[in-house]
Amino acid sequence: MKRVLFLIFILSSLVFADTEFAEPKPSIDNPRKFVFPITKWDRKEVNHILSSVNNVMKFYGPENTEVVIVAYAQGINTLLKRRDSHIRKRVESLMTYDVEFIACGNTMRTLKIDKKDLLDDVEVVTAGIVELIERQLQGYIYIRP
Amino acid sequence: MKRVLFLIFILSSLVFADTEFAEPKPSIDNPRKFVFPITKWDRKEVNHILSSVNNVMKFYGPENTEVVIVAYAQGINTLLKRRDSHIRKRVESLMTYDVEFIACGNTMRTLKIDKKDLLDDVEVVTAGIVELIERQLQGYIYIRP
Amino acid sequence: MKRVLFLIFILSSLVFADTEFAEPKPSIDNPRKFVFPITKWDRKEVNHILSSVNNVMKFYGPENTEVVIVAYAQGINTLLKRRDSHIRKRVESLMTYDVEFIACGNTMRTLKIDKKDLLDDVEVVTAGIVELIERQLQGYIYIRP
């Protein structure tokens, strides 16, 4: 198996002049930190964002990443227990890799969503946008996938 | 009144494990600085952006924030005198809190918009996107709400 | 010609209180570096992004900028040989100014796109989103136009 993976690695490095790492290189001690917003309830877009998270973690290795997803406005539907069972499964699977999911309290008040409507382990903050801001100031890279 | 606010504060801190502040904490001397783009003329989206600005200022306190909004492409409609009286009122209300509104000169030329069509106190720059770039280099956090 | 340009400069500085440059000011030694994503195949939006790149380069001068465009998801259509001849011409024209165009390998696999379907001089990386992240860590400003 290891040999096959190595072969794939060699082959893919022949095809791609790949992304150059910035310093310090990603490692357990220097994980890459990202914060992604989900702001719309468009299943295709939500799935695209979750796939992007997957791609990022596959590329760096889950142990070398810290991923935070902040859901607000209609994007909060992503974190509801009863909305879309496929998306729910993907979210729960990412949670097992320590991806943090955060819901916007302002949005919850506006859309009359209760904490118990959210998936277990979702954190709630007062304002999703504030979370995006403070995470950036803490060195997280903000990407809208 | 102060006591009620304090009670609300205590209650909400029981419900939320809230956003952790990055260092230095927001203050009058170290205000949080943001730059938000408005690029589309979709009333719902524009209202959402203006609400986000509101939420941010309410959270940090207006005295601890510096907010810049750059309107370009169809988003420039947000800053026109005669377009949407509700949005106009919201923009003017934010201006009283020293939120800066900036219009893109390239867009104005393309869409044949004159400075006198814009709300008073709107600044005009050559290129909205350049403003977004330079503000980031000056320490403003860029968020697309 | 120089005199006319100077006159235009003076006139425009009368009209606009223009964007203030962050330090260090843009120059050949300190070029402004940007990374723009293209994620959707909406001709209007793609043209808008390419125009934004144009505006940025016109403003700073091409010699004072380093622009990278990363295409992924449906945005990769921007970089196909046979899709839209007008957009193709714009991309090729920007390439003559050393704008880098990068395609996402994950997207290519998903959409069954081969390297030979892409315009010449397009680079391919494993994951477009990783490129966006690493470029930011290398000091590129990320803007979604």
GROMACS .gro file of C-alpha atoms in nm:
model
  435
    1MET     CA    1   0.000   0.000   0.000
    2LYS     CA    2   0.275   0.242   0.100
    3ARG     CA    3   0.454   0.167  -0.227
    4VAL     CA    4   0.141   0.239  -0.430
    5LEU     CA    5   0.090   0.569  -0.249
    6PHE     CA    6   0.453   0.656  -0.315
    7LEU     CA    7   0.406   0.577  -0.684
    8ILE     CA    8   0.097   0.796  -0.699
    9PHE     CA    9   0.293   1.070  -0.528
   10ILE     CA   10   0.574   1.043  -0.784
   11LEU     CA   11   0.332   1.039  -1.073
   12SER     CA   12   0.137   1.338  -0.951
   13SER     CA   13   0.457   1.534  -0.893
   14LEU     CA   14   0.545   1.471  -1.257
   15VAL     CA   15   0.215   1.621  -1.369
   16PHE     CA   16   0.191   1.915  -1.132
   17ALA     CA   17   0.430   2.193  -1.047
   18ASP     CA   18   0.258   2.212  -0.715
   19THR     CA   19   0.181   2.487  -0.470
   20GLU     CA   20   0.486   2.612  -0.287
   21PHE     CA   21   0.455   2.614   0.090
   22ALA     CA   22   0.490   2.939   0.278
   23GLU     CA   23   0.718   2.940   0.583
   24PRO     CA   24   0.681   2.797   0.841
   25LYS     CA   25   0.580   2.478   0.661
   26PRO     CA   26   0.263   2.314   0.791
   27SER     CA   27   0.325   2.071   1.077
   28ILE     CA   28   0.163   1.958   1.401
   29ASP     CA   29   0.339   2.244   1.579
   30ASN     CA   30   0.258   2.494   1.306
   31PRO     CA   31  -0.081   2.385   1.178
   32ARG     CA   32  -0.249   2.573   0.895
   33LYS     CA   33  -0.550   2.753   1.041
   34PHE     CA   34  -0.856   2.842   0.835
   35VAL     CA   35  -1.192   2.992   0.893
   36PHE     CA   36  -1.463   2.938   0.633
   37PRO     CA   37  -1.803   3.108   0.635
   38ILE     CA   38  -2.127   2.943   0.524
   39THR     CA   39  -2.381   3.216   0.457
   40LYS     CA   40  -2.633   3.069   0.214
   41TRP     CA   41  -2.861   2.769   0.217
   42ASP     CA   42  -2.784   2.640  -0.127
   43ARG     CA   43  -2.716   2.266  -0.098
   44LYS     CA   44  -2.478   2.271  -0.392
   45GLU     CA   45  -2.276   2.554  -0.244
   46VAL     CA   46  -2.273   2.400   0.105
   47ASN     CA   47  -2.154   2.070  -0.037
   48HIS     CA   48  -1.887   2.256  -0.230
   49ILE     CA   49  -1.765   2.423   0.090
   50LEU     CA   50  -1.758   2.094   0.278
   51SER     CA   51  -1.567   1.935  -0.010
   52SER     CA   52  -1.319   2.221   0.001
   53VAL     CA   53  -1.261   2.155   0.370
   54ASN     CA   54  -1.207   1.791   0.285
   55ASN     CA   55  -0.957   1.877   0.013
   56VAL     CA   56  -0.766   2.109   0.240
   57MET     CA   57  -0.743   1.849   0.517
   58LYS     CA   58  -0.645   1.575   0.275
   59PHE     CA   59  -0.372   1.795   0.131
   60TYR     CA   60  -0.212   1.908   0.456
   61GLY     CA   61  -0.310   1.609   0.665
   62PRO     CA   62  -0.578   1.654   0.935
   63GLU     CA   63  -0.312   1.670   1.206
   64ASN     CA   64  -0.158   1.977   1.039
   65THR     CA   65  -0.478   2.179   1.012
   66GLU     CA   66  -0.719   2.364   1.236
   67VAL     CA   67  -1.047   2.432   1.059
   68VAL     CA   68  -1.331   2.648   1.184
   69ILE     CA   69  -1.661   2.684   0.999
   70VAL     CA   70  -1.889   2.971   1.091
   71ALA     CA   71  -2.252   2.947   0.978
   72TYR     CA   72  -2.473   3.252   0.972
   73ALA     CA   73  -2.769   3.399   0.783
   74GLN     CA   74  -2.936   3.120   0.585
   75GLY     CA   75  -2.611   2.922   0.604
   76ILE     CA   76  -2.712   2.818   0.954
   77ASN     CA   77  -2.941   2.556   0.802
   78THR     CA   78  -2.622   2.354   0.752
   79LEU     CA   79  -2.610   2.296   1.128
   80LEU     CA   80  -2.974   2.201   1.192
   81LYS     CA   81  -3.058   1.850   1.307
   82ARG     CA   82  -3.354   1.818   1.072
   83ARG     CA   83  -3.283   1.972   0.737
   84ASP     CA   84  -3.068   1.762   0.511
   85SER     CA   85  -2.950   1.421   0.626
   86HIS     CA   86  -2.667   1.401   0.369
   87ILE     CA   87  -2.518   1.733   0.475
   88ARG     CA   88  -2.570   1.642   0.839
   89LYS     CA   89  -2.362   1.328   0.790
   90ARG     CA   90  -2.084   1.523   0.623
   91VAL     CA   91  -2.078   1.776   0.906
   92GLU     CA   92  -2.070   1.504   1.169
   93SER     CA   93  -1.792   1.326   0.985
   94LEU     CA   94  -1.582   1.645   0.977
   95MET     CA   95  -1.648   1.689   1.350
   96THR     CA   96  -1.473   1.358   1.413
   97TYR     CA   97  -1.163   1.525   1.264
   98ASP     CA   98  -1.199   1.813   1.513
   99VAL     CA   99  -1.335   2.061   1.262
  100GLU     CA  100  -1.512   2.327   1.474
  101PHE     CA  101  -1.863   2.432   1.371
  102ILE     CA  102  -1.990   2.762   1.506
  103ALA     CA  103  -2.341   2.908   1.477
  104CYS     CA  104  -2.428   3.278   1.485
  105GLY     CA  105  -2.649   3.374   1.780
  106ASN     CA  106  -2.786   3.684   1.603
  107THR     CA  107  -2.904   3.464   1.318
  108MET     CA  108  -3.061   3.217   1.560
  109ARG     CA  109  -3.263   3.495   1.723
  110THR     CA  110  -3.374   3.632   1.386
  111LEU     CA  111  -3.473   3.293   1.246
  112LYS     CA  112  -3.613   3.168   1.582
  113ILE     CA  113  -3.372   2.874   1.601
  114ASP     CA  114  -3.312   2.716   1.938
  115LYS     CA  115  -2.982   2.564   2.052
  116LYS     CA  116  -3.152   2.223   2.073
  117ASP     CA  117  -3.234   2.246   1.699
  118LEU     CA  118  -2.860   2.250   1.626
  119LEU     CA  119  -2.643   1.943   1.588
  120ASP     CA  120  -2.467   1.838   1.907
  121ASP     CA  121  -2.119   1.990   1.951
  122VAL     CA  122  -2.204   2.303   1.756
  123GLU     CA  123  -2.082   2.609   1.945
  124VAL     CA  124  -2.291   2.925   1.955
  125VAL     CA  125  -2.144   3.275   1.959
  126THR     CA  126  -2.317   3.613   1.976
  127ALA     CA  127  -2.224   3.722   1.624
  128GLY     CA  128  -2.084   3.499   1.351
  129ILE     CA  129  -1.914   3.787   1.180
  130VAL     CA  130  -1.727   3.880   1.497
  131GLU     CA  131  -1.597   3.524   1.514
  132LEU     CA  132  -1.467   3.559   1.154
  133ILE     CA  133  -1.293   3.882   1.247
  134GLU     CA  134  -1.132   3.765   1.571
  135ARG     CA  135  -1.014   3.440   1.415
  136GLN     CA  136  -0.840   3.634   1.140
  137LEU     CA  137  -0.670   3.847   1.402
  138GLN     CA  138  -0.559   3.521   1.568
  139GLY     CA  139  -0.387   3.412   1.246
  140TYR     CA  140  -0.659   3.211   1.079
  141ILE     CA  141  -0.679   3.244   0.702
  142TYR     CA  142  -1.023   3.352   0.581
  143ILE     CA  143  -1.144   3.193   0.260
  144ARG     CA  144  -1.488   3.202   0.104
  145PRO     CA  145  -1.470   2.879  -0.097
  146MET     CA  146  -3.089   5.032   3.334
  147LYS     CA  147  -2.725   4.945   3.396
  148ARG     CA  148  -2.836   4.661   3.622
  149VAL     CA  149  -3.070   4.522   3.355
  150LEU     CA  150  -2.791   4.535   3.099
  151PHE     CA  151  -2.563   4.359   3.344
  152LEU     CA  152  -2.826   4.090   3.397
  153ILE     CA  153  -2.864   4.043   3.023
  154PHE     CA  154  -2.487   4.018   2.998
  155ILE     CA  155  -2.474   3.751   3.268
  156LEU     CA  156  -2.759   3.556   3.112
  157SER     CA  157  -2.610   3.563   2.766
  158SER     CA  158  -2.272   3.453   2.899
  159LEU     CA  159  -2.445   3.152   3.049
  160VAL     CA  160  -2.587   3.057   2.711
  161PHE     CA  161  -2.289   3.131   2.490
  162ALA     CA  162  -1.926   3.030   2.510
  163ASP     CA  163  -1.852   3.346   2.323
  164THR     CA  164  -1.590   3.452   2.072
  165GLU     CA  165  -1.249   3.493   2.228
  166PHE     CA  166  -1.085   3.827   2.161
  167ALA     CA  167  -0.754   3.839   1.981
  168GLU     CA  168  -0.481   4.055   2.133
  169PRO     CA  169  -0.476   4.352   2.159
  170LYS     CA  170  -0.835   4.359   2.281
  171PRO     CA  171  -1.061   4.610   2.104
  172SER     CA  172  -1.057   4.957   2.264
  173ILE     CA  173  -1.068   5.322   2.165
  174ASP     CA  174  -0.689   5.314   2.123
  175ASN     CA  175  -0.695   4.979   1.941
  176PRO     CA  176  -1.017   4.986   1.744
  177ARG     CA  177  -1.116   4.690   1.532
  178LYS     CA  178  -1.090   4.797   1.167
  179PHE     CA  179  -1.298   4.641   0.890
  180VAL     CA  180  -1.353   4.693   0.525
  181PHE     CA  181  -1.664   4.547   0.364
  182PRO     CA  182  -1.735   4.543  -0.009
  183ILE     CA  183  -2.080   4.585  -0.163
  184THR     CA  184  -2.066   4.459  -0.519
  185LYS     CA  185  -2.422   4.365  -0.613
  186TRP     CA  186  -2.752   4.547  -0.623
  187ASP     CA  187  -2.962   4.289  -0.449
  188ARG     CA  188  -3.166   4.467  -0.181
  189LYS     CA  189  -3.172   4.160   0.041
  190GLU     CA  190  -2.795   4.120   0.024
  191VAL     CA  191  -2.731   4.492   0.078
  192ASN     CA  192  -2.960   4.490   0.381
  193HIS     CA  193  -2.776   4.185   0.510
  194ILE     CA  194  -2.442   4.364   0.477
  195LEU     CA  195  -2.574   4.675   0.653
  196SER     CA  196  -2.715   4.454   0.932
  197SER     CA  197  -2.377   4.285   0.966
  198VAL     CA  198  -2.213   4.624   1.010
  199ASN     CA  199  -2.473   4.702   1.274
  200ASN     CA  200  -2.406   4.375   1.455
  201VAL     CA  201  -2.034   4.431   1.451
  202MET     CA  202  -2.065   4.784   1.591
  203LYS     CA  203  -2.315   4.675   1.854
  204PHE     CA  204  -2.082   4.396   1.965
  205TYR     CA  205  -1.761   4.596   1.992
  206GLY     CA  206  -1.919   4.933   2.064
  207PRO     CA  207  -1.907   5.201   1.791
  208GLU     CA  208  -1.617   5.376   1.968
  209ASN     CA  209  -1.404   5.061   1.934
  210THR     CA  210  -1.456   5.014   1.560
  211GLU     CA  211  -1.356   5.176   1.234
  212VAL     CA  212  -1.575   5.059   0.950
  213VAL     CA  213  -1.526   5.130   0.581
  214ILE     CA  214  -1.772   5.020   0.315
  215VAL     CA  215  -1.658   5.020  -0.047
  216ALA     CA  216  -1.929   5.007  -0.314
  217TYR     CA  217  -1.846   4.910  -0.668
  218ALA     CA  218  -1.998   4.742  -0.974
  219GLN     CA  219  -2.377   4.727  -0.926
  220GLY     CA  220  -2.324   4.764  -0.550
  221ILE     CA  221  -2.282   5.137  -0.610
  222ASN     CA  222  -2.661   5.167  -0.627
  223THR     CA  223  -2.646   5.148  -0.247
  224LEU     CA  224  -2.500   5.500  -0.242
  225LEU     CA  225  -2.733   5.672  -0.488
  226LYS     CA  226  -2.966   5.947  -0.365
  227ARG     CA  227  -3.262   5.817  -0.563
  228ARG     CA  228  -3.278   5.440  -0.559
  229ASP     CA  229  -3.412   5.294  -0.238
  230SER     CA  230  -3.525   5.523   0.043
  231HIS     CA  231  -3.505   5.251   0.310
  232ILE     CA  232  -3.145   5.162   0.227
  233ARG     CA  233  -3.061   5.531   0.200
  234LYS     CA  234  -3.186   5.587   0.555
  235ARG     CA  235  -2.978   5.297   0.685
  236VAL     CA  236  -2.665   5.428   0.511
  237GLU     CA  237  -2.721   5.778   0.649
  238SER     CA  238  -2.778   5.639   0.996
  239LEU     CA  239  -2.448   5.447   0.981
  240MET     CA  240  -2.276   5.766   0.863
  241THR     CA  241  -2.375   5.933   1.190
  242TYR     CA  242  -2.161   5.666   1.359
  243ASP     CA  243  -1.867   5.762   1.136
  244VAL     CA  244  -1.890   5.460   0.908
  245GLU     CA  245  -1.707   5.562   0.590
  246PHE     CA  246  -1.877   5.497   0.257
  247ILE     CA  247  -1.658   5.494  -0.051
  248ALA     CA  248  -1.766   5.477  -0.416
  249CYS     CA  249  -1.558   5.337  -0.701
  250GLY     CA  250  -1.474   5.596  -0.967
  251ASN     CA  251  -1.420   5.333  -1.237
  252THR     CA  252  -1.773   5.206  -1.176
  253MET     CA  253  -1.913   5.559  -1.187
  254ARG     CA  254  -1.756   5.619  -1.527
  255THR     CA  255  -1.884   5.287  -1.661
  256LEU     CA  256  -2.238   5.337  -1.531
  257LYS     CA  257  -2.240   5.714  -1.604
  258ILE     CA  258  -2.298   5.813  -1.244
  259ASP     CA  259  -2.212   6.165  -1.137
  260LYS     CA  260  -2.079   6.264  -0.795
  261LYS     CA  261  -2.394   6.467  -0.737
  262ASP     CA  262  -2.604   6.149  -0.777
  263LEU     CA  263  -2.431   6.006  -0.469
  264LEU     CA  264  -2.539   6.065  -0.111
  265ASP     CA  265  -2.359   6.353   0.057
  266ASP     CA  266  -2.043   6.252   0.245
  267VAL     CA  267  -1.969   5.959   0.016
  268GLU     CA  268  -1.604   5.964  -0.084
  269VAL     CA  269  -1.498   5.875  -0.437
  270VAL     CA  270  -1.176   5.693  -0.522
  271THR     CA  271  -1.032   5.592  -0.859
  272ALA     CA  272  -1.076   5.216  -0.809
  273GLY     CA  273  -1.282   5.052  -0.537
  274ILE     CA  274  -1.074   4.739  -0.549
  275VAL     CA  275  -0.755   4.934  -0.484
  276GLU     CA  276  -0.917   5.081  -0.175
  277LEU     CA  277  -0.994   4.727  -0.053
  278ILE     CA  278  -0.632   4.626  -0.109
  279GLU     CA  279  -0.467   4.929   0.055
  280ARG     CA  280  -0.700   4.914   0.354
  281GLN     CA  281  -0.602   4.552   0.411
  282LEU     CA  282  -0.237   4.651   0.398
  283GLN     CA  283  -0.321   4.916   0.659
  284GLY     CA  284  -0.451   4.650   0.895
  285TYR     CA  285  -0.819   4.649   0.808
  286ILE     CA  286  -0.988   4.310   0.813
  287TYR     CA  287  -1.163   4.228   0.487
  288ILE     CA  288  -1.491   4.042   0.515
  289ARG     CA  289  -1.752   3.971   0.250
  290PRO     CA  290  -2.059   3.939   0.472
  291MET     CA  291   0.219   6.281  -2.422
  292LYS     CA  292   0.382   6.304  -2.080
  293ARG     CA  293   0.232   6.650  -2.038
  294VAL     CA  294  -0.116   6.525  -2.125
  295LEU     CA  295  -0.082   6.242  -1.875
  296PHE     CA  296   0.032   6.490  -1.613
  297LEU     CA  297  -0.271   6.710  -1.688
  298ILE     CA  298  -0.502   6.411  -1.655
  299PHE     CA  299  -0.331   6.327  -1.328
  300ILE     CA  300  -0.383   6.681  -1.195
  301LEU     CA  301  -0.745   6.687  -1.308
  302SER     CA  302  -0.827   6.354  -1.152
  303SER     CA  303  -0.661   6.451  -0.826
  304LEU     CA  304  -0.892   6.755  -0.817
  305VAL     CA  305  -1.196   6.532  -0.847
  306PHE     CA  306  -1.096   6.249  -0.618
  307ALA     CA  307  -0.958   6.239  -0.267
  308ASP     CA  308  -0.791   5.919  -0.366
  309THR     CA  309  -0.694   5.600  -0.189
  310GLU     CA  310  -0.404   5.646   0.048
  311PHE     CA  311  -0.118   5.405  -0.008
  312ALA     CA  312  -0.013   5.175   0.272
  313GLU     CA  313   0.360   5.154   0.350
  314PRO     CA  314   0.575   5.044   0.180
  315LYS     CA  315   0.439   5.220  -0.127
  316PRO     CA  316   0.402   5.001  -0.436
  317SER     CA  317   0.716   4.985  -0.649
  318ILE     CA  318   0.911   4.738  -0.860
  319ASP     CA  319   1.095   4.627  -0.545
  320ASN     CA  320   0.777   4.619  -0.338
  321PRO     CA  321   0.509   4.510  -0.581
  322ARG     CA  322   0.150   4.478  -0.467
  323LYS     CA  323   0.065   4.108  -0.470
  324PHE     CA  324  -0.290   3.979  -0.515
  325VAL     CA  325  -0.462   3.649  -0.550
  326PHE     CA  326  -0.810   3.638  -0.699
  327PRO     CA  327  -1.031   3.329  -0.715
  328ILE     CA  328  -1.267   3.247  -1.001
  329THR     CA  329  -1.517   2.991  -0.878
  330LYS     CA  330  -1.823   3.025  -1.101
  331TRP     CA  331  -1.886   3.002  -1.470
  332ASP     CA  332  -2.095   3.312  -1.508
  333ARG     CA  333  -1.958   3.509  -1.805
  334LYS     CA  334  -2.065   3.841  -1.655
  335GLU     CA  335  -1.890   3.766  -1.328
  336VAL     CA  336  -1.576   3.633  -1.498
  337ASN     CA  337  -1.557   3.945  -1.713
  338HIS     CA  338  -1.603   4.156  -1.403
  339ILE     CA  339  -1.311   3.979  -1.234
  340LEU     CA  340  -1.087   4.020  -1.539
  341SER     CA  341  -1.182   4.390  -1.554
  342SER     CA  342  -1.093   4.424  -1.187
  343VAL     CA  343  -0.752   4.278  -1.257
  344ASN     CA  344  -0.715   4.528  -1.541
  345ASN     CA  345  -0.813   4.819  -1.316
  346VAL     CA  346  -0.571   4.712  -1.048
  347MET     CA  347  -0.281   4.683  -1.292
  348LYS     CA  348  -0.367   5.013  -1.460
  349PHE     CA  349  -0.377   5.185  -1.121
  350TYR     CA  350  -0.048   5.055  -0.981
  351GLY     CA  351   0.128   4.999  -1.312
  352PRO     CA  352   0.186   4.641  -1.429
  353GLU     CA  353   0.551   4.655  -1.315
  354ASN     CA  354   0.437   4.721  -0.958
  355THR     CA  355   0.198   4.428  -0.932
  356GLU     CA  356   0.205   4.050  -0.909
  357VAL     CA  357  -0.132   3.902  -0.987
  358VAL     CA  358  -0.233   3.539  -0.949
  359ILE     CA  359  -0.572   3.405  -1.056
  360VAL     CA  360  -0.682   3.068  -0.925
  361ALA     CA  361  -0.970   2.897  -1.107
  362TYR     CA  362  -1.159   2.613  -0.945
  363ALA     CA  363  -1.504   2.455  -0.938
  364GLN     CA  364  -1.701   2.581  -1.240
  365GLY     CA  365  -1.466   2.879  -1.260
  366ILE     CA  366  -1.218   2.654  -1.436
  367ASN     CA  367  -1.415   2.702  -1.758
  368THR     CA  368  -1.237   3.040  -1.776
  369LEU     CA  369  -0.916   2.857  -1.862
  370LEU     CA  370  -1.045   2.614  -2.125
  371LYS     CA  371  -0.928   2.646  -2.485
  372ARG     CA  372  -1.274   2.595  -2.628
  373ARG     CA  373  -1.539   2.768  -2.424
  374ASP     CA  374  -1.559   3.141  -2.479
  375SER     CA  375  -1.331   3.307  -2.732
  376HIS     CA  376  -1.377   3.658  -2.587
  377ILE     CA  377  -1.277   3.550  -2.237
  378ARG     CA  378  -0.993   3.345  -2.380
  379LYS     CA  379  -0.854   3.655  -2.550
  380ARG     CA  380  -0.875   3.853  -2.227
  381VAL     CA  381  -0.695   3.579  -2.035
  382GLU     CA  382  -0.421   3.554  -2.299
  383SER     CA  383  -0.380   3.931  -2.300
  384LEU     CA  384  -0.335   3.935  -1.921
  385MET     CA  385  -0.081   3.655  -1.956
  386THR     CA  386   0.137   3.885  -2.167
  387TYR     CA  387   0.153   4.107  -1.855
  388ASP     CA  388   0.275   3.810  -1.650
  389VAL     CA  389  -0.053   3.751  -1.471
  390GLU     CA  390  -0.035   3.390  -1.347
  391PHE     CA  391  -0.333   3.164  -1.412
  392ILE     CA  392  -0.362   2.852  -1.201
  393ALA     CA  393  -0.608   2.565  -1.238
  394CYS     CA  394  -0.725   2.335  -0.958
  395GLY     CA  395  -0.629   1.971  -1.012
  396ASN     CA  396  -0.908   1.841  -0.788
  397THR     CA  397  -1.161   2.023  -1.004
  398MET     CA  398  -1.002   1.887  -1.322
  399ARG     CA  399  -1.039   1.533  -1.192
  400THR     CA  400  -1.400   1.589  -1.089
  401LEU     CA  401  -1.500   1.754  -1.418
  402LYS     CA  402  -1.280   1.521  -1.630
  403ILE     CA  403  -1.072   1.803  -1.773
  404ASP     CA  404  -0.734   1.720  -1.919
  405LYS     CA  405  -0.428   1.947  -1.906
  406LYS     CA  406  -0.437   1.971  -2.287
  407ASP     CA  407  -0.788   2.124  -2.266
  408LEU     CA  408  -0.642   2.418  -2.076
  409LEU     CA  409  -0.490   2.726  -2.235
  410ASP     CA  410  -0.114   2.708  -2.277
  411ASP     CA  411   0.084   2.850  -1.984
  412VAL     CA  412  -0.185   2.766  -1.730
  413GLU     CA  413  -0.027   2.601  -1.426
  414VAL     CA  414  -0.198   2.312  -1.251
  415VAL     CA  415  -0.184   2.254  -0.876
  416THR     CA  416  -0.334   1.975  -0.666
  417ALA     CA  417  -0.589   2.195  -0.488
  418GLY     CA  418  -0.686   2.548  -0.587
  419ILE     CA  419  -0.789   2.635  -0.235
  420VAL     CA  420  -0.448   2.537  -0.099
  421GLU     CA  421  -0.290   2.775  -0.348
  422LEU     CA  422  -0.515   3.056  -0.218
  423ILE     CA  423  -0.410   2.977   0.138
  424GLU     CA  424  -0.035   2.951   0.077
  425ARG     CA  425  -0.029   3.266  -0.134
  426GLN     CA  426  -0.195   3.457   0.149
  427LEU     CA  427   0.068   3.327   0.388
  428GLN     CA  428   0.327   3.453   0.139
  429GLY     CA  429   0.187   3.805   0.160
  430TYR     CA  430  -0.060   3.806  -0.126
  431ILE     CA  431  -0.381   3.997  -0.066
  432TYR     CA  432  -0.691   3.785  -0.122
  433ILE     CA  433  -0.984   3.960  -0.284
  434ARG     CA  434  -1.302   3.813  -0.424
  435PRO     CA  435  -1.390   4.083  -0.677
   0.00000   0.00000   0.00000
